[in-house]
Amino acid sequence: MKHILILANLLIVLIGHVSAANAEQTAILLRPDAVFDGQNLHAGWVVVVRGKTILAAGPAGSVAIPQNTQVVELSGQTLLPGLIDNHSHVLLHPYDEAKWTDQVLNEPLALRTARAVPQMHATLMAGFTTLRDLGTEGAGYADVGLKQAVEQGVIDGPRMIVTTRAIVATGSYGPKGAPEFDLPLGAQSADGHDELIRVVREQIGKGADWIKVYADYRWGPNGE
């Protein structure tokens, strides 16, 4: 079986070998056995990239190749576009490692953020070049910082579309405990027209790309 390489991941490795001064100027010709465009498999296609831009993809004889292009032979391999995950939570880790409540209440923000960094790298290496991260689950605006770290080249990871804290009706979200305790929540509470406007503006002002609203989250103390 032919080994499939995710195009975006391959570009990361290749561009890393090009000096920073020339990364935006040097074109790279990728010559795999085939290119999958999301619908069809095209044998004999090549892909030309420069920096972060895919200049062309098509049959080898029909693609214009800039001068001084670096050629990379990818015999036995297939390229495909980077994948998009529309629902991720990079600031959570598997519940068989720690329950959701324990993560929200007991893990320091710095630990949760640090744990997200290798998760994002692994996600990128799995071929996902864009994440829509749907809530920090008690980690405030840490997703905004992670997004900025990727954009500034501080860490490796997918492009991030972030929703920050998410919005819920008062009393509907966890963690929950004894009623006399005021516990930190996994989302931001808001009620009524004016308060929702304020919270939406606040989240956008602090870096949210999208606004996530739990329209009908569970109400009862036992989740009913």
Coordinates of C-alpha atoms in Angstrom, one line a residue:
M1 CA 0.0 0.0 0.0
K2 CA 1.3 3.4 -0.9
H3 CA 2.3 5.6 2.0
I4 CA 0.1 8.7 2.1
L5 CA 1.8 11.9 3.2
I6 CA -0.3 14.9 4.1
L7 CA 0.8 17.8 1.8
A8 CA 0.8 20.4 4.5
N9 CA 3.0 18.3 6.8
L10 CA 5.4 17.7 4.0
L11 CA 5.7 21.4 3.3
I12 CA 6.5 22.1 6.9
V13 CA 9.5 19.7 6.7
L14 CA 10.6 20.9 3.4
I15 CA 10.4 24.6 4.1
G16 CA 12.3 24.0 7.3
H17 CA 15.3 23.2 5.1
V18 CA 15.1 26.5 3.3
S19 CA 16.7 29.5 4.9
A20 CA 14.4 32.0 6.5
A21 CA 15.6 34.6 4.0
N22 CA 14.7 32.5 1.0
A23 CA 11.5 30.8 2.4
E24 CA 9.2 33.1 0.5
Q25 CA 11.2 33.2 -2.7
T26 CA 12.3 29.7 -3.3
A27 CA 9.7 27.5 -5.2
I28 CA 9.6 23.8 -4.4
L29 CA 8.3 21.2 -6.9
L30 CA 6.8 18.1 -5.3
R31 CA 6.8 15.1 -7.5
P32 CA 4.7 12.3 -5.9
D33 CA 3.1 9.3 -7.6
A34 CA -0.3 10.9 -7.3
V35 CA -2.2 13.8 -5.8
F36 CA -5.6 13.4 -4.1
D37 CA -7.6 16.6 -4.4
G38 CA -10.4 15.6 -2.0
Q39 CA -12.5 14.0 -4.7
N40 CA -10.3 12.3 -7.2
L41 CA -6.9 10.6 -7.3
H42 CA -4.6 12.1 -10.0
A43 CA -1.6 10.0 -11.1
G44 CA 1.3 11.9 -12.5
W45 CA 0.4 15.2 -10.9
V46 CA 2.9 17.6 -9.4
V47 CA 2.6 20.4 -6.9
V48 CA 4.5 23.7 -6.9
V49 CA 4.7 25.7 -3.7
R50 CA 6.4 28.9 -2.6
G51 CA 6.5 29.7 1.1
K52 CA 3.0 29.2 2.4
T53 CA 1.4 29.3 -1.0
I54 CA 0.5 26.5 -3.4
L55 CA 1.2 28.0 -6.8
A56 CA 0.0 25.2 -8.9
A57 CA -1.1 21.5 -9.0
G58 CA -1.7 19.5 -12.1
P59 CA -0.2 17.1 -14.7
A60 CA 3.5 17.4 -14.8
G61 CA 3.6 18.7 -18.4
S62 CA 1.1 21.4 -17.9
V63 CA 2.4 23.1 -14.7
A64 CA 4.5 26.2 -15.1
I65 CA 7.7 25.8 -13.0
P66 CA 9.5 28.9 -11.8
Q67 CA 13.3 29.3 -12.3
N68 CA 15.6 27.9 -9.6
T69 CA 12.8 25.6 -8.3
Q70 CA 13.9 23.0 -5.8
V71 CA 12.7 19.5 -6.9
V72 CA 11.7 16.9 -4.3
E73 CA 11.0 13.4 -5.6
L74 CA 8.3 11.6 -3.6
S75 CA 8.3 8.2 -5.3
G76 CA 5.6 5.8 -3.9
Q77 CA 3.8 8.6 -2.1
T78 CA 0.5 10.4 -2.5
L79 CA -0.2 14.0 -1.5
L80 CA -3.5 15.5 -0.3
P81 CA -4.6 18.8 1.1
G82 CA -4.4 19.5 4.8
L83 CA -7.4 18.4 6.8
I84 CA -9.8 20.6 8.9
D85 CA -11.1 19.5 12.3
N86 CA -14.3 21.4 13.0
H87 CA -14.7 20.4 16.7
S88 CA -11.6 20.2 18.9
H89 CA -10.7 21.0 22.5
V90 CA -6.9 21.3 22.6
L91 CA -7.0 22.4 26.2
L92 CA -8.5 19.1 27.3
H93 CA -6.9 15.6 27.3
P94 CA -8.5 12.2 27.3
Y95 CA -11.0 11.5 30.1
D96 CA -9.4 8.1 30.8
E97 CA -6.3 10.2 32.0
A98 CA -8.3 12.7 34.0
K99 CA -12.0 13.4 34.4
W100 CA -13.3 16.6 32.9
T101 CA -14.1 18.0 36.4
D102 CA -10.6 17.3 37.6
Q103 CA -9.1 19.0 34.6
V104 CA -11.2 22.1 35.1
L105 CA -10.8 22.4 38.8
N106 CA -7.4 20.9 39.7
E107 CA -5.1 21.4 36.7
P108 CA -3.2 24.8 36.7
L109 CA -3.8 26.9 33.6
A110 CA 0.0 26.7 32.8
L111 CA -0.1 22.9 32.9
R112 CA -3.2 22.8 30.6
T113 CA -1.6 25.2 28.2
A114 CA 1.7 23.3 28.2
R115 CA -0.1 20.0 27.6
A116 CA -1.8 21.5 24.6
V117 CA 1.4 22.3 22.8
P118 CA 2.5 18.7 22.0
Q119 CA -1.1 17.8 21.3
M120 CA -1.2 20.6 18.7
H121 CA 2.0 19.4 17.2
A122 CA 0.8 15.8 17.0
T123 CA -2.5 17.0 15.4
L124 CA -0.5 18.9 12.7
M125 CA 1.6 15.8 12.0
A126 CA -1.5 13.8 11.6
G127 CA -2.4 16.1 8.7
F128 CA -4.8 18.6 10.3
T129 CA -3.7 22.1 9.2
T130 CA -6.8 23.9 10.6
L131 CA -8.7 23.5 13.9
R132 CA -11.9 25.1 15.0
D133 CA -11.4 24.8 18.7
L134 CA -14.8 25.0 20.4
G135 CA -14.1 26.1 23.9
T136 CA -11.4 26.2 26.5
E137 CA -13.5 24.5 29.1
G138 CA -12.4 26.6 32.0
A139 CA -9.0 27.7 30.6
G140 CA -10.1 31.2 29.9
Y141 CA -8.6 32.7 26.8
A142 CA -5.6 30.3 26.6
D143 CA -6.7 29.3 23.1
V144 CA -6.1 32.9 21.9
G145 CA -2.5 32.7 23.2
L146 CA -2.0 29.3 21.5
K147 CA -3.3 30.6 18.2
Q148 CA -0.9 33.6 18.4
A149 CA 2.0 31.3 19.3
V150 CA 1.3 29.3 16.1
E151 CA 1.0 32.5 14.0
Q152 CA 4.3 33.9 15.4
G153 CA 6.2 30.6 14.9
V154 CA 6.7 30.0 18.6
I155 CA 5.2 26.5 18.4
D156 CA 4.2 24.2 15.6
G157 CA 0.5 23.6 15.2
P158 CA -2.5 24.0 12.9
R159 CA -4.1 27.3 12.2
M160 CA -6.7 27.9 14.9
I161 CA -10.2 29.3 14.8
V162 CA -11.0 29.9 18.5
T163 CA -14.2 30.4 20.4
T164 CA -12.6 31.1 23.8
R165 CA -14.9 30.5 26.8
A166 CA -18.3 29.7 25.2
I167 CA -21.6 31.0 26.7
V168 CA -24.2 29.2 28.8
A169 CA -27.2 30.1 30.8
T170 CA -26.6 30.6 34.6
G171 CA -26.8 27.4 36.5
S172 CA -26.7 25.1 33.6
Y173 CA -23.0 24.2 33.2
G174 CA -20.4 22.4 35.4
P175 CA -18.5 21.7 37.4
K176 CA -21.2 21.4 40.0
G177 CA -20.9 20.6 43.7
A178 CA -22.4 21.6 47.0
P179 CA -24.6 24.6 46.5
E180 CA -22.6 26.7 49.0
F181 CA -19.5 26.5 46.8
D182 CA -18.9 28.9 44.0
L183 CA -16.9 26.8 41.6
P184 CA -15.0 27.9 38.5
L185 CA -17.1 26.9 35.4
G186 CA -16.2 25.4 32.1
A187 CA -18.0 28.2 30.2
Q188 CA -19.1 31.8 30.8
S189 CA -22.6 32.4 32.1
A190 CA -24.9 35.0 30.7
D191 CA -28.6 35.7 30.8
G192 CA -30.8 38.1 29.0
H193 CA -30.4 40.4 26.0
D194 CA -28.1 43.0 27.5
E195 CA -25.8 40.6 29.3
L196 CA -25.4 38.4 26.2
I197 CA -24.4 41.4 24.2
R198 CA -21.9 42.4 26.8
V199 CA -20.4 38.8 27.0
V200 CA -20.2 38.4 23.2
R201 CA -18.4 41.8 22.8
E202 CA -16.1 40.8 25.6
Q203 CA -15.1 37.5 24.0
I204 CA -14.7 39.1 20.6
G205 CA -12.6 41.8 22.1
K206 CA -10.3 39.3 23.7
G207 CA -9.7 37.3 20.5
A208 CA -12.7 35.0 19.8
D209 CA -13.1 34.2 16.1
W210 CA -16.5 32.5 16.6
I211 CA -19.0 32.7 19.4
K212 CA -20.2 29.3 20.9
V213 CA -23.6 29.3 22.7
Y214 CA -25.1 26.4 24.5
A215 CA -28.7 27.1 23.6
D216 CA -30.3 24.3 25.6
Y217 CA -27.7 22.8 27.9
R218 CA -28.9 20.6 30.8
W219 CA -30.6 22.4 33.7
G220 CA -31.2 20.0 36.6
P221 CA -28.7 19.2 39.4
N222 CA -28.4 15.6 38.0
G223 CA -28.3 16.6 34.3
E224 CA -31.9 16.2 33.5

